[in-house]
Amino acid sequence: MKSIDLRHRLAAVLLAMCLVVCCALPAFATSANIVLGRLGSLHVRLYDTHNDVPLRGGELTLYQVASVKRTNGNLYFDYTGDFTGCGVVLGDLSDSTLADQLVKYLPAVPAIAAQQDVNEEGYANITKLPQGLYLVVQTEASHGYEAIKPFLVSIPLPDGDNWIYDVDATPKVGATIPETPDTPDTPDVPDTPPDTPDTPDLPEQPDTPDTPVSPGTPDNPVSPDSPDNPVSPENPDNPVSPSNPDKPVLPQTGQLNWPVPVLACSGVLLFAAGWVLNRQGKKEN
């Protein structure tokens, strides 16, 4: 029984050793194949797969977090620059929270490793990058989209027994931002109010018709018996004396001038006689 237990224990130890060796071999082979000092590149494409359109415009900024080191055949990342002594454990590089932690350590004026605009096809190509670990931040959002979340990328990138020095990355794009329509321009206010239209001319009043004349009463009828200013046949108008044509002489009407003084004297005598008789009568009484 004891011999059987011993065999089982030996088998378990050998199996564990085989597993350790098998796991170490790929790492050793990968470390042996890397070419330290070779420059790499990063090709980022921002593409909206939901709407099937590339993101246009914007800017990507790279910050070098760590450099690649090899000690005793083992490769590791060594913090550098602004991230020296940050204390963040570099575990799973695909963990988005790891990038968020490193962003907090960026100073007000960080050291920029590279910066590149996003073209009309949604690409940002950064070349001649030293080997290391990079923090990628979109410092200027693309038109119509929110900025992408920061992410980490390794240059070069391990791929089994090989290393990829020209790395492609397609991060998840940010949410779309609805476009706000531009406020229409305020129409210009005229300096002066529009001209007041002329008052239309009033229609002319129709002429008042003549008052009809009664058929039985003609205008200013003239009596046949009394013609206008009739002239006596015996007395022509303004006869002129033949001896003095410029000073017309009144026509003789048949009245005589001599009876006038005679009658006046007779009246005076009759008055005197009456007065005398009256005086005498008063005395007798």
PDB file of N, CA and C in Angstrom, residues 12 15 23 34-35 81 85 103 106 111 153 162 197 202 207 223 228 238 245 247 255 260 277:
ATOM      1  N   ALA A  12       2.361  12.571  -9.615  1.00  0.00           N
ATOM      2  CA  ALA A  12       1.796  13.920  -9.506  1.00  0.00           C
ATOM      3  C   ALA A  12       2.888  14.974  -9.605  1.00  0.00           C
ATOM      4  N   LEU A  15       4.047  15.264 -13.230  1.00  0.00           N
ATOM      5  CA  LEU A  15       3.045  15.956 -14.051  1.00  0.00           C
ATOM      6  C   LEU A  15       3.108  17.460 -13.821  1.00  0.00           C
ATOM      7  N   CYS A  23       4.643  25.540 -19.907  1.00  0.00           N
ATOM      8  CA  CYS A  23       4.220  26.945 -19.852  1.00  0.00           C
ATOM      9  C   CYS A  23       5.407  27.874 -20.031  1.00  0.00           C
ATOM     10  N   ILE A  34      12.474  38.192 -29.791  1.00  0.00           N
ATOM     11  CA  ILE A  34      12.278  39.630 -29.865  1.00  0.00           C
ATOM     12  C   ILE A  34      13.568  40.330 -30.290  1.00  0.00           C
ATOM     13  N   VAL A  35      13.406  41.385 -31.071  1.00  0.00           N
ATOM     14  CA  VAL A  35      14.550  42.194 -31.505  1.00  0.00           C
ATOM     15  C   VAL A  35      14.477  43.507 -30.755  1.00  0.00           C
ATOM     16  N   GLY A  81       9.265  57.847 -17.264  1.00  0.00           N
ATOM     17  CA  GLY A  81       8.718  59.197 -17.418  1.00  0.00           C
ATOM     18  C   GLY A  81       7.767  59.595 -16.309  1.00  0.00           C
ATOM     19  N   GLY A  85       7.102  55.186 -10.509  1.00  0.00           N
ATOM     20  CA  GLY A  85       6.674  55.114  -9.121  1.00  0.00           C
ATOM     21  C   GLY A  85       5.185  55.264  -8.916  1.00  0.00           C
ATOM     22  N   VAL A 103      -4.445  57.133 -16.374  1.00  0.00           N
ATOM     23  CA  VAL A 103      -4.783  58.499 -16.810  1.00  0.00           C
ATOM     24  C   VAL A 103      -4.716  59.463 -15.636  1.00  0.00           C
ATOM     25  N   LEU A 106      -1.436  61.313 -15.062  1.00  0.00           N
ATOM     26  CA  LEU A 106      -0.903  62.270 -16.030  1.00  0.00           C
ATOM     27  C   LEU A 106      -0.793  63.644 -15.380  1.00  0.00           C
ATOM     28  N   ALA A 111       4.475  64.381 -20.678  1.00  0.00           N
ATOM     29  CA  ALA A 111       5.405  64.141 -21.782  1.00  0.00           C
ATOM     30  C   ALA A 111       4.674  63.343 -22.861  1.00  0.00           C
ATOM     31  N   VAL A 153      -1.657  49.825 -25.227  1.00  0.00           N
ATOM     32  CA  VAL A 153      -1.179  49.003 -26.331  1.00  0.00           C
ATOM     33  C   VAL A 153       0.323  48.779 -26.151  1.00  0.00           C
ATOM     34  N   ASN A 162       5.924  34.741 -32.015  1.00  0.00           N
ATOM     35  CA  ASN A 162       6.403  35.890 -32.789  1.00  0.00           C
ATOM     36  C   ASN A 162       6.004  37.204 -32.120  1.00  0.00           C
ATOM     37  N   PRO A 197     -48.431 103.690 -47.590  1.00  0.00           N
ATOM     38  CA  PRO A 197     -48.995 103.820 -48.947  1.00  0.00           C
ATOM     39  C   PRO A 197     -49.854 105.073 -49.056  1.00  0.00           C
ATOM     40  N   LEU A 202     -60.338 109.701 -53.617  1.00  0.00           N
ATOM     41  CA  LEU A 202     -61.766 109.415 -53.520  1.00  0.00           C
ATOM     42  C   LEU A 202     -62.409 109.584 -54.894  1.00  0.00           C
ATOM     43  N   ASP A 207     -71.982 114.708 -60.868  1.00  0.00           N
ATOM     44  CA  ASP A 207     -72.605 116.038 -60.971  1.00  0.00           C
ATOM     45  C   ASP A 207     -74.079 115.967 -60.593  1.00  0.00           C
ATOM     46  N   SER A 223     -94.226 138.393 -69.703  1.00  0.00           N
ATOM     47  CA  SER A 223     -95.641 138.616 -70.071  1.00  0.00           C
ATOM     48  C   SER A 223     -95.701 139.237 -71.454  1.00  0.00           C
ATOM     49  N   ASP A 228     -90.017 143.756 -71.810  1.00  0.00           N
ATOM     50  CA  ASP A 228     -88.961 144.360 -70.981  1.00  0.00           C
ATOM     51  C   ASP A 228     -88.686 145.788 -71.445  1.00  0.00           C
ATOM     52  N   ASN A 238     -84.271 158.825 -74.725  1.00  0.00           N
ATOM     53  CA  ASN A 238     -83.233 159.862 -74.676  1.00  0.00           C
ATOM     54  C   ASN A 238     -83.080 160.616 -76.002  1.00  0.00           C
ATOM     55  N   PRO A 245     -76.219 168.161 -79.369  1.00  0.00           N
ATOM     56  CA  PRO A 245     -76.328 166.696 -79.332  1.00  0.00           C
ATOM     57  C   PRO A 245     -75.606 166.058 -78.161  1.00  0.00           C
ATOM     58  N   LYS A 247     -75.468 167.185 -74.985  1.00  0.00           N
ATOM     59  CA  LYS A 247     -76.231 167.325 -73.749  1.00  0.00           C
ATOM     60  C   LYS A 247     -77.692 167.120 -74.080  1.00  0.00           C
ATOM     61  N   GLN A 255     -96.231 170.179 -68.806  1.00  0.00           N
ATOM     62  CA  GLN A 255     -96.393 170.913 -67.558  1.00  0.00           C
ATOM     63  C   GLN A 255     -95.874 172.343 -67.762  1.00  0.00           C
ATOM     64  N   VAL A 260     -97.257 178.273 -60.845  1.00  0.00           N
ATOM     65  CA  VAL A 260     -96.721 177.996 -59.516  1.00  0.00           C
ATOM     66  C   VAL A 260     -96.668 179.258 -58.677  1.00  0.00           C
ATOM     67  N   LEU A 277    -109.894 187.977 -40.067  1.00  0.00           N
ATOM     68  CA  LEU A 277    -111.279 187.707 -39.684  1.00  0.00           C
ATOM     69  C   LEU A 277    -111.317 187.030 -38.327  1.00  0.00           C
TER      70      LEU A 277
END
